[in-house]
Coordinates of C-alpha atoms (C1' of nucleotides) in Angstrom, one line a residue:
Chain Y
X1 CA -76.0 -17.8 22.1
X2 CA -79.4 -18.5 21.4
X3 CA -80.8 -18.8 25.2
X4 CA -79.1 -15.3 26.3
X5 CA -80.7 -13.7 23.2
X6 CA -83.6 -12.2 25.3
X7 CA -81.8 -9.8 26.9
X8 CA -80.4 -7.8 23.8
X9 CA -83.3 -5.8 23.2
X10 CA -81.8 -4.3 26.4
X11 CA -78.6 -4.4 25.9
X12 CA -79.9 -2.7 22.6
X13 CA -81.6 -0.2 24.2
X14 CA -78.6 1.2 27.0
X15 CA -76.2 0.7 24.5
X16 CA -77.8 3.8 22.5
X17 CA -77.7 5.6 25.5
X18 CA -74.7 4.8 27.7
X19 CA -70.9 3.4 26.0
X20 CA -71.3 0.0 26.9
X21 CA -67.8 -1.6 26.2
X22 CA -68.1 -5.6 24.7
X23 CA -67.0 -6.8 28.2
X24 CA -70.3 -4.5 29.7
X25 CA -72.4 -5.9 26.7
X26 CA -71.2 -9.9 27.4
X27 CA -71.5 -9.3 31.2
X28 CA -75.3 -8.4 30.5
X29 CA -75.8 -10.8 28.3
X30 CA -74.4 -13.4 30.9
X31 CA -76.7 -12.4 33.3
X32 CA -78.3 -15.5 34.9
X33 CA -82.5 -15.6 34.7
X34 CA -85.3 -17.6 34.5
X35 CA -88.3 -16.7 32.4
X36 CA -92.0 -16.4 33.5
X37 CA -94.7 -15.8 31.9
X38 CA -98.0 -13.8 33.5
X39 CA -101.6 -13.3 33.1
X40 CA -104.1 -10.3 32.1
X41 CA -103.4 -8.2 35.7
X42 CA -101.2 -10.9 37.4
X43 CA -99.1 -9.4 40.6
X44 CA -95.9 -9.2 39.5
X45 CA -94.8 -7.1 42.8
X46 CA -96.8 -6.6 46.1
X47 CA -96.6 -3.6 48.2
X48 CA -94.6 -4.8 51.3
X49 CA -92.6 -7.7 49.2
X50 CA -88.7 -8.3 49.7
X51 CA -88.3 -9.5 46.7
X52 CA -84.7 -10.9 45.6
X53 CA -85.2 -10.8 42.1
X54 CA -86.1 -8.2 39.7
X55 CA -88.1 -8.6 36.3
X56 CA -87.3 -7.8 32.8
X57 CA -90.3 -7.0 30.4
X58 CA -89.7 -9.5 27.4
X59 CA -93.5 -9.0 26.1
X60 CA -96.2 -7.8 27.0
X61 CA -97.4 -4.7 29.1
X62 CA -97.2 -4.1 33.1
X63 CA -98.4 -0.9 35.4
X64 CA -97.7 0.0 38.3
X65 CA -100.4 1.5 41.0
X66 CA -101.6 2.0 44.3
X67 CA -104.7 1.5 46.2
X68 CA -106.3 3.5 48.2
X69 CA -107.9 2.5 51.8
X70 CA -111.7 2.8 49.8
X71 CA -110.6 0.7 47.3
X72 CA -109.4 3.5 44.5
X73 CA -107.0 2.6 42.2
X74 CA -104.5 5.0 40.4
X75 CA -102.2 3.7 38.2
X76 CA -99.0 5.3 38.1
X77 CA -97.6 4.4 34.7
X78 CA -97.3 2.0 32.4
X79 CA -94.3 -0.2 31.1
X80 CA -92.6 -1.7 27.9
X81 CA -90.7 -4.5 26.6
X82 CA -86.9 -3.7 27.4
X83 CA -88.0 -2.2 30.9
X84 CA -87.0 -3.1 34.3
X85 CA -90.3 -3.1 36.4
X86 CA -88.4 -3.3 39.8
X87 CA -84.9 -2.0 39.7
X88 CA -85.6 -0.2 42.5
X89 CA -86.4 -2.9 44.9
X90 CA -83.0 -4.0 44.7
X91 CA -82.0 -0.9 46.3
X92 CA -85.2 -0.1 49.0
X93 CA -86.4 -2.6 51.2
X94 CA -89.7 -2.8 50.4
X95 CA -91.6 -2.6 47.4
X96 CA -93.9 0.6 48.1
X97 CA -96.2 -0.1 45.6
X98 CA -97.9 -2.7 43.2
X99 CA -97.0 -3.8 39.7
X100 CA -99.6 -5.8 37.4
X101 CA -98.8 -7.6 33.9
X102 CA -101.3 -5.3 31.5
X103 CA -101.8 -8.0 29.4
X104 CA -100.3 -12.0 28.4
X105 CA -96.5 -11.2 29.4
X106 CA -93.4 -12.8 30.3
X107 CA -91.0 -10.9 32.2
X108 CA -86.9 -12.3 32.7
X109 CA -86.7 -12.4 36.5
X110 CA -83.1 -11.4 37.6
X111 CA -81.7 -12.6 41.1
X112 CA -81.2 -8.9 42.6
X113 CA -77.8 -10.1 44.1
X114 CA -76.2 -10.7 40.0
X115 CA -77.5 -6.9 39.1
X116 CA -75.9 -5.6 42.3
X117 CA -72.8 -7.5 41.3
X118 CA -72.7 -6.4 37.9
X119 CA -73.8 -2.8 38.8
X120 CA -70.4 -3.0 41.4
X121 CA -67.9 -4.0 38.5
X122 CA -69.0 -1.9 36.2
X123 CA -69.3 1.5 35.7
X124 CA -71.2 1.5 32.6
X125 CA -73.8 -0.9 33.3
X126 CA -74.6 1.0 36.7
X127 CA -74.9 4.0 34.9
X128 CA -77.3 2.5 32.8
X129 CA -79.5 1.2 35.5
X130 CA -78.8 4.5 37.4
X131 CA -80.2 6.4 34.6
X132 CA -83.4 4.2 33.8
X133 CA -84.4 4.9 37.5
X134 CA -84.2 8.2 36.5
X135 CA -86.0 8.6 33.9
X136 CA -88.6 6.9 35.4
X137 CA -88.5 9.8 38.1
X138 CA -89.4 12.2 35.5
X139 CA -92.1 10.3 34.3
X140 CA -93.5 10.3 37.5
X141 CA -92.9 14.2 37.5
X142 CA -94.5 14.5 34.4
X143 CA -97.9 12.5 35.9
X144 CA -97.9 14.6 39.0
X145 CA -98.6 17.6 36.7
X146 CA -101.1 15.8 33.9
X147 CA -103.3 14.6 37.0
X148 CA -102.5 17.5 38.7
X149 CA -102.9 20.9 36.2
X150 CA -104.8 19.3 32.8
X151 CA -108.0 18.7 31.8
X152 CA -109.6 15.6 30.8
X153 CA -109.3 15.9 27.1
X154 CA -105.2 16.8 27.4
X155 CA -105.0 14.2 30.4
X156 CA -105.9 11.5 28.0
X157 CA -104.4 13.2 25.4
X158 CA -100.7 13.1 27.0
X159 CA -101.0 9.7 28.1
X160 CA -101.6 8.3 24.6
X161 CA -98.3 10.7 23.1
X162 CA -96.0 9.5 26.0
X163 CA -97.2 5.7 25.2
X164 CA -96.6 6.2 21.2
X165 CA -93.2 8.1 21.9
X166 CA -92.1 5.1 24.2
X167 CA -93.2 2.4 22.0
X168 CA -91.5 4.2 18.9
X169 CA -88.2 4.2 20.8
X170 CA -88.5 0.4 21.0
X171 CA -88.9 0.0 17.2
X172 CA -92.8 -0.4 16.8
X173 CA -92.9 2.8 14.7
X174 CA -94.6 5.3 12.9
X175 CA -98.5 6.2 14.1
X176 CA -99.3 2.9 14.7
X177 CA -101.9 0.8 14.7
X178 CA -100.4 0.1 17.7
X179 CA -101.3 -3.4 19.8
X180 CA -102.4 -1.4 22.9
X181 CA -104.3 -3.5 25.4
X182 CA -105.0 -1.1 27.8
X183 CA -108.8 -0.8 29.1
X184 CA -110.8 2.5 29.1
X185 CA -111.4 1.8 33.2
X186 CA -107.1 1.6 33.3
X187 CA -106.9 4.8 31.1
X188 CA -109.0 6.5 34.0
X189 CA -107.1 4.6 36.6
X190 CA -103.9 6.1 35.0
X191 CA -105.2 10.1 34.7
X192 CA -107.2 10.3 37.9
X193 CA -110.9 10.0 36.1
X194 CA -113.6 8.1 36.0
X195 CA -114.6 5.5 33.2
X196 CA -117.6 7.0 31.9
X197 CA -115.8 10.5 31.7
X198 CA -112.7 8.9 29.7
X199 CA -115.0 7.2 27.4
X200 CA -116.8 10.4 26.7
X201 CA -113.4 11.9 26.1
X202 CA -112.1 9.1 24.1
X203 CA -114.7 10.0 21.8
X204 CA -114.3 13.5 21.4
X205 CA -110.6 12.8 20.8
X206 CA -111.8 10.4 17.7
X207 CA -114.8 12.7 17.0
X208 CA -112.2 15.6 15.9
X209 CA -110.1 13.0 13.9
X210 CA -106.6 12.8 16.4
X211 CA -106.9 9.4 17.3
X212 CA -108.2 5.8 16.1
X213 CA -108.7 3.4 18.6
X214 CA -111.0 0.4 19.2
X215 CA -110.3 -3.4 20.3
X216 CA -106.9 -2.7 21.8
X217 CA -105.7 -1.3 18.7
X218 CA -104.4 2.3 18.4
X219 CA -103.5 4.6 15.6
X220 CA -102.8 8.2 15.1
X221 CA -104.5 9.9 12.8
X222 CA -103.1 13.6 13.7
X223 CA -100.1 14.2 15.4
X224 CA -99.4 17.2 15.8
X225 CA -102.9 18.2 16.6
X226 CA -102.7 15.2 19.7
X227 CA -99.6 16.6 21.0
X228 CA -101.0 20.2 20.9
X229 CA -104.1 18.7 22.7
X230 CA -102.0 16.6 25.5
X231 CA -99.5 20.1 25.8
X232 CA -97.1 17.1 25.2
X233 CA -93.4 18.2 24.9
X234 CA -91.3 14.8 25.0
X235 CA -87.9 16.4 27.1
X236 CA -89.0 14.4 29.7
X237 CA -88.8 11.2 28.5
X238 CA -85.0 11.9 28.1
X239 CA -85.0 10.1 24.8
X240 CA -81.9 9.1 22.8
X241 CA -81.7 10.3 19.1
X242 CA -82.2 7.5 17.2
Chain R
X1 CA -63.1 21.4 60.4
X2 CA -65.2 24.4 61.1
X3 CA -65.4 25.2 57.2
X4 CA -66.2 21.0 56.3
X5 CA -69.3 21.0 59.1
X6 CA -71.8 22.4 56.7
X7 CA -71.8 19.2 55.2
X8 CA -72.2 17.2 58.5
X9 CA -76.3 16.9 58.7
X10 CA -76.1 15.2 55.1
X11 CA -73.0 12.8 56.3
X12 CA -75.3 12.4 59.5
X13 CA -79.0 11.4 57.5
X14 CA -77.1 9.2 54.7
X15 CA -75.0 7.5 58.2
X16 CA -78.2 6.5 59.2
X17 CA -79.3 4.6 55.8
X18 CA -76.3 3.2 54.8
X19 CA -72.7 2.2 56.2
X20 CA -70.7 4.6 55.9
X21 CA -66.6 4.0 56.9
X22 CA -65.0 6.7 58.7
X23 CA -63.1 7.0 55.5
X24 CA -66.9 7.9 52.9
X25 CA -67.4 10.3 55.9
X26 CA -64.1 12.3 55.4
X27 CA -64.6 11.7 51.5
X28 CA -67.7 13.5 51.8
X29 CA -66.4 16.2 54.5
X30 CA -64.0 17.0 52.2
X31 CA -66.1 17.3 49.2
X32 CA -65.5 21.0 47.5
X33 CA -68.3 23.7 47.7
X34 CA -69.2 26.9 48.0
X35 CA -72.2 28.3 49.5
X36 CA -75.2 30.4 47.8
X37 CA -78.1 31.9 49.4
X38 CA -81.4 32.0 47.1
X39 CA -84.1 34.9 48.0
X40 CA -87.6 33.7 47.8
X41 CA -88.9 32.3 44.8
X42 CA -85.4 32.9 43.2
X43 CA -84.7 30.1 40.7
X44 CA -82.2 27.2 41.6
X45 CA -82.2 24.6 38.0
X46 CA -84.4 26.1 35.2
X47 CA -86.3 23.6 33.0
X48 CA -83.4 23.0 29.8
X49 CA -80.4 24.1 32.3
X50 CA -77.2 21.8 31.3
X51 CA -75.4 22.4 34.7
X52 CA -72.0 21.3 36.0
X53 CA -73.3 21.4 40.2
X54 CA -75.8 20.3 42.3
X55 CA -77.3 21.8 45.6
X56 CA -77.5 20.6 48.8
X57 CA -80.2 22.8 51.1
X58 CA -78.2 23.6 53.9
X59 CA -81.0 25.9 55.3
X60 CA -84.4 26.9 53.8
X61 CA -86.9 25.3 51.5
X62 CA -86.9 24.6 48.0
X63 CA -89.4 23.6 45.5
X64 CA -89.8 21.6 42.1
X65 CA -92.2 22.9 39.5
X66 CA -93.2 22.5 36.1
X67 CA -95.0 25.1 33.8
X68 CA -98.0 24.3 31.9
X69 CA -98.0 26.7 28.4
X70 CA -101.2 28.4 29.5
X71 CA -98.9 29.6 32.4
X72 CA -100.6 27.1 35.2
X73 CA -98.0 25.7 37.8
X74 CA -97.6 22.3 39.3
X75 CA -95.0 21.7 42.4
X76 CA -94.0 18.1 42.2
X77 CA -92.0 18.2 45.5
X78 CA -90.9 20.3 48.6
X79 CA -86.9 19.8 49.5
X80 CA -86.1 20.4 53.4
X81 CA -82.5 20.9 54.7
X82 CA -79.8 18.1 54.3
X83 CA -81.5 17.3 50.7
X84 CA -79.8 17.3 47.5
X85 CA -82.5 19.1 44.7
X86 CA -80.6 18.4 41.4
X87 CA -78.8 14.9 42.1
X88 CA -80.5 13.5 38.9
X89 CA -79.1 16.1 37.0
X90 CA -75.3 14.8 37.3
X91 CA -76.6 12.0 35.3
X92 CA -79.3 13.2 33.4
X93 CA -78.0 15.8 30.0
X94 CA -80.7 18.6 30.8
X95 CA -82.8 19.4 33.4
X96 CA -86.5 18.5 33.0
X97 CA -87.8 21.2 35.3
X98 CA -87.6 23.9 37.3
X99 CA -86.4 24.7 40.9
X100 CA -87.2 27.5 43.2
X101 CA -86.4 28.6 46.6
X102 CA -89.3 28.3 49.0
X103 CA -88.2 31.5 51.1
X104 CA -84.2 32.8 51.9
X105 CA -82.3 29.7 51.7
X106 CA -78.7 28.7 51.9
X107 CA -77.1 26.2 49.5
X108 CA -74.1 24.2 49.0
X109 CA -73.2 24.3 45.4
X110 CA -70.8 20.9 44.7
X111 CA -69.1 20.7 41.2
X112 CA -70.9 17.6 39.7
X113 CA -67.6 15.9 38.5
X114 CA -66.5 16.0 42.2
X115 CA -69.7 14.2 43.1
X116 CA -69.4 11.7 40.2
X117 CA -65.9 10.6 41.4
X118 CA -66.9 10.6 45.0
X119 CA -69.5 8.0 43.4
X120 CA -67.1 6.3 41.5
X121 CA -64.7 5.4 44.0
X122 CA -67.0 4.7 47.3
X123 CA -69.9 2.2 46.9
X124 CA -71.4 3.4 50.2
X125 CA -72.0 7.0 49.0
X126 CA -72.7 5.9 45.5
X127 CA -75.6 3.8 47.3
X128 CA -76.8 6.2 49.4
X129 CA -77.3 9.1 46.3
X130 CA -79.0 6.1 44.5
X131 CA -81.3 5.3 47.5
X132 CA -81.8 9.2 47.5
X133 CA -82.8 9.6 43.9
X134 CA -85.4 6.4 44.6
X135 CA -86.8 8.1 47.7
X136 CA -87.8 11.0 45.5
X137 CA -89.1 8.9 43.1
X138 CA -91.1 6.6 45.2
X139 CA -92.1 10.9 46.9
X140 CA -93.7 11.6 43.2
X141 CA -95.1 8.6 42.6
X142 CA -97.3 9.1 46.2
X143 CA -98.2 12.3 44.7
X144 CA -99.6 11.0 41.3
X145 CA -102.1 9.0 43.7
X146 CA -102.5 12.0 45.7
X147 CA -104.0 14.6 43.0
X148 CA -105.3 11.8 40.7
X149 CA -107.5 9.9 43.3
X150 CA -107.9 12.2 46.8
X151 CA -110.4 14.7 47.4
X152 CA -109.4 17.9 48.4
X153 CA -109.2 17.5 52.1
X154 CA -107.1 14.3 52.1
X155 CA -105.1 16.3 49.3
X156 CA -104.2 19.0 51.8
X157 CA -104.0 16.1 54.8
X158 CA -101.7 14.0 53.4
X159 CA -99.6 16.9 52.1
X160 CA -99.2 18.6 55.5
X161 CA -98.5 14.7 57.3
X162 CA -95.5 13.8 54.7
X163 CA -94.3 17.2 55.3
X164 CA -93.9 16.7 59.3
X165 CA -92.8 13.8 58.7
X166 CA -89.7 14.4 56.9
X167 CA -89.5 17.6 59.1
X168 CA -89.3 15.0 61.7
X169 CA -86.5 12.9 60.1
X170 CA -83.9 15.8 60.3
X171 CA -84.6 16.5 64.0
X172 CA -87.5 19.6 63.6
X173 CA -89.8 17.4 66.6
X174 CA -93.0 16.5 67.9
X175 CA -96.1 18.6 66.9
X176 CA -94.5 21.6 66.0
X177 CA -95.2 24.5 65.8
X178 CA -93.0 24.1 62.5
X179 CA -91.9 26.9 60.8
X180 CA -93.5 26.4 57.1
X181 CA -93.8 29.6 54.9
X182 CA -95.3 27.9 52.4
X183 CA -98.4 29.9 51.2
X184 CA -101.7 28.9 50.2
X185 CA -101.3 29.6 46.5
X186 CA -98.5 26.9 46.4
X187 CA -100.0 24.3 48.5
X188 CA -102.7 24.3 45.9
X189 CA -100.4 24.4 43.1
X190 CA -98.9 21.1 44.8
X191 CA -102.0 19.5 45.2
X192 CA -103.5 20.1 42.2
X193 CA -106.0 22.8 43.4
X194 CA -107.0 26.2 43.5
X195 CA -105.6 28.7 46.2
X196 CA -109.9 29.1 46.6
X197 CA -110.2 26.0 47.8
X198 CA -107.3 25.5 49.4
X199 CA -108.3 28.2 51.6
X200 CA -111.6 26.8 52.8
X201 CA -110.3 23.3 52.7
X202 CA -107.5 24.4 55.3
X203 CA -110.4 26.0 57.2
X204 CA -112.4 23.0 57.5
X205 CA -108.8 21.1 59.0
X206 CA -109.0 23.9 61.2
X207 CA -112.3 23.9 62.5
X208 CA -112.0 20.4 63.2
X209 CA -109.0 20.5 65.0
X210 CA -106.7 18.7 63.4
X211 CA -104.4 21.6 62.8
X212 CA -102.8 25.4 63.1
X213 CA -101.7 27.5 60.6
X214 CA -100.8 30.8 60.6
X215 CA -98.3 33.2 59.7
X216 CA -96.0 30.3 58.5
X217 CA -95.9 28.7 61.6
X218 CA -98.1 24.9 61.5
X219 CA -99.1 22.8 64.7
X220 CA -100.2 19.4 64.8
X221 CA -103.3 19.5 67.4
X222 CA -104.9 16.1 66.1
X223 CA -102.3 13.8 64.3
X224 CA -104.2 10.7 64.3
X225 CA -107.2 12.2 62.8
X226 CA -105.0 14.3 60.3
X227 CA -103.0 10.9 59.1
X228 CA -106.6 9.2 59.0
X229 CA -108.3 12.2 57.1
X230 CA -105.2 12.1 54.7
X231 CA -105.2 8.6 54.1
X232 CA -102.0 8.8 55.5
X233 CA -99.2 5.9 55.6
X234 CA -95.6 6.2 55.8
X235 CA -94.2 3.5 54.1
X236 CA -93.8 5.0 50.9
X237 CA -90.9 7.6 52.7
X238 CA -88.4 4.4 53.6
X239 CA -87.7 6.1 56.5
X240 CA -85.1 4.4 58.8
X241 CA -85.9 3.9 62.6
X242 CA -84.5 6.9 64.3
Chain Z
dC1 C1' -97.5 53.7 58.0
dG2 C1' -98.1 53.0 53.4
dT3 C1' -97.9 49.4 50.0
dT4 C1' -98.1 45.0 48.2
dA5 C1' -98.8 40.2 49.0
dA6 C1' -101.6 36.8 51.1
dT7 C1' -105.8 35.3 53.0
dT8 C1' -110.7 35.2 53.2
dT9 C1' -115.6 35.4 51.6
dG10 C1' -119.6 35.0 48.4
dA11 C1' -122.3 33.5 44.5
dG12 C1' -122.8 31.4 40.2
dA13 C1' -121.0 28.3 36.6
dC14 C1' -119.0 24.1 35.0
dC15 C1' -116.4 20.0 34.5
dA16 C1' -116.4 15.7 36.0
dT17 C1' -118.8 12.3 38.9
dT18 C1' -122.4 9.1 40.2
dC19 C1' -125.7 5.8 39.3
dA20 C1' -128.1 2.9 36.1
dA21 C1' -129.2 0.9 32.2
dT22 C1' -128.1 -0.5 27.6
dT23 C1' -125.2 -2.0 23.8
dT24 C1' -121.1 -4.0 21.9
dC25 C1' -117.4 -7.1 21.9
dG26 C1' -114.5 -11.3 22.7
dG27 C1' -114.3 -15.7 24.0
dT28 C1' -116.6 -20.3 25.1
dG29 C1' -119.3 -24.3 24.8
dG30 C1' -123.2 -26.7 22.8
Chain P
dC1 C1' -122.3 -21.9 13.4
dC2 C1' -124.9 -20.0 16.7
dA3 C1' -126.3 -19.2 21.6
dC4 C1' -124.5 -17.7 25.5
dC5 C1' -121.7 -15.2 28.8
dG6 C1' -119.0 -11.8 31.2
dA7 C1' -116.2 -7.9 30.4
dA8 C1' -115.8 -3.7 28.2
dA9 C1' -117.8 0.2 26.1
dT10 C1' -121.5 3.4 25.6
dT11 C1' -125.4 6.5 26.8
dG12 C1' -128.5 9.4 29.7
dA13 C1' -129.7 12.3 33.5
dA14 C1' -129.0 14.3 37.8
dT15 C1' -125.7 15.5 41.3
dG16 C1' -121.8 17.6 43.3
dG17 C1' -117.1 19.0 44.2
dT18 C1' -114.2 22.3 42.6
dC19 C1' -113.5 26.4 39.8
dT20 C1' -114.1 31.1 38.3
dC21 C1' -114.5 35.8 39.1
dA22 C1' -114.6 39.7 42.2
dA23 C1' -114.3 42.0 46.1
dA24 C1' -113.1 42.6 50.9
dT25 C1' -110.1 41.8 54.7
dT26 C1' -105.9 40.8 56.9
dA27 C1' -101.0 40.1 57.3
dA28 C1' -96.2 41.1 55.9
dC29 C1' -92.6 44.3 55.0
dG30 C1' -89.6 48.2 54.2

DNA sequence: CGTTAATTTGAGACCATTCAATTTCGGTGG
DNA sequence: CCACCGAAATTGAATGGTCTCAAATTAACG
């Protein structure tokens, strides 16, 4: 099954945290989609679309955000291969909020009406998807307190452990380098600062030896010390044991 | 059914989302529970809890938090009456966060195995705890933009306006007066300020009548200009037409 | 009516912003 | 291969919104 091969990485991934039986494993694999690729901050959702489908990160990097009336922009997390950028669409109305491809991408866009099938025959599978809404609650929990209650320093500090822990889970391991394409004006967009002041804290972070990172490539140089910095405690991220 | 009609506002606000059949409505009438009350500030779910119920606000306030280690607070969310505040953690091993009563509340404490079957065996009430779970999550993600990218005045604004609206939704009406005892200290730990200049912000909201607040009581004098100076729009709430 | 919590006020300090200018980097075409 | 270009990163200096720290006043409660 050469051509249904793109969705095992997520099959992969829910499998580890839900028991997905072979039938719930063949059923997703089954799953009818076309694939699309994106540009460097292409719209993948609008605020105010009904969309019918929803879309699969296959590679690449996406973000959600929001804009304000003046033209602000904060950025309300990030995403990964393996991740559903919209499964919540199929369930609300309207899309309450944007989503842009971080970087090259191609996403596997779903027609919303097979998930909603699949998630009505089995209970496994909606579990799953249940769950990876979920999460992505907490994450949001988890922002509302970085932007919210931290400094600039631990702000940029978290966002960089929650990023590492994420991409760990889906096999790119260790500290890194990490292929991190994110811009210094999106790592402000993301913690509620500005692009000069993330810069300057970017460099104290690499001054005191926690972090490498230049030309969208990232490495950790001290863990621990980068988790004590960001006051970064990964229970949120309700993470399976590997 | 005199004992079954405490859970009639909940049957009521999810009738108005989704279709329910007369026969989800008895399901959920029938639903076992016993009732709790909570004294101010009295914890609900504690952050590492692995609990066996969820509660449904039958009267009072409650409130989400998370604890910084230097002992700062953030509040993520406020929960109003006919809202479940633990619905995630049926699903999810351990609780992520912490819970409190906003001031003497009342409770309906449902065994979460009863809820799960409920979910397994009627697609209507399974949908409408999804499409609850989202609506919080779409709630926290407003709130990232809220204390990452508003000044303190539209913090407090737009706080105060998503509060009346929901208020709204389960039939508290108009302009108030609405009875809020929230106190200063935790608006500003909700919006990411200090209870200093929370205080002065609220005074400027009052002096340029836009508001009332006193004594836990909050009227809306101007709600154009408080929408307006909170950047204010609904959307993000999925609110149905009443 | 006493006691504690909550609100209010003032002044000074600071973290982050603003605004501009400069340098570096990645990609493109001559 | 180098010149060029726009985007991204970096630097500096001044400004400002919010915080900190205290103290005073008012409201809530038993």
């Amino acid at each position: 099954m050469p051509e249904s091969s793109h969705l095992e990485p997520l099959v992969r991934r829910w499998s580890k945290r839900c028991n997905l039986s072979d039938g719930d494993r063949e059923a997703l694999l089954a799953l009818p989609y076309t694939r699309k690729t994106y540009g460097k901050d292409n719209y993948v959702v609008r605020e105010g679309d009904r969309t019918g489908e929803c879309n699969l990160i296959l590679r690449g990097f996406a973000y959600r955000q929001k804009l304000l009336s003046d033209g602000d922009r904060q950025i309300i997390s990030f995403h990964i291969p393996t991740e559903f950028i919209d499964l919540q669409n199929g369930l609300l109305e309207m899309a309450d909020h944007n989503v842009q491809s971080l970087n090259q991408s191609e996403m596997a866009v779903i027609p919303r009406s097979a998930l909603i099938e699949l998630a009505d025959e089995r209970p496994a599978v909606r579990l799953a998807m249940w769950v990876d809404t979920l999460v992505d609650a907490s994450i949001f929990r988890e922002w509302v307190v970085n932007v919210g209650r931290r400094d600039a320093r631990a702000r940029i500090a978290h966002l960089i452990c929650e990023l590492v822990v994420r991409l760990r889970s889906i096999g790119v391991g260790g500290n890194g380098p990490f292929d991190l394409p994110i811009t210094q004006e999106q790592m402000a967009d993301a913690t509620g600062l500005t692009a000069v002041h993330t810069n300057r804290t970017l460099q104290s972070l690499r001054r005191d030896g926690l972090i490498q990172l230049n030309g969208g490539s990232l490495s950790i140089l001290d863990w621990d010390a980068l988790c004590e910095a960001g006051d970064f405690d990964e229970l949120y991220l309700h993470q399976q044991p590997m």
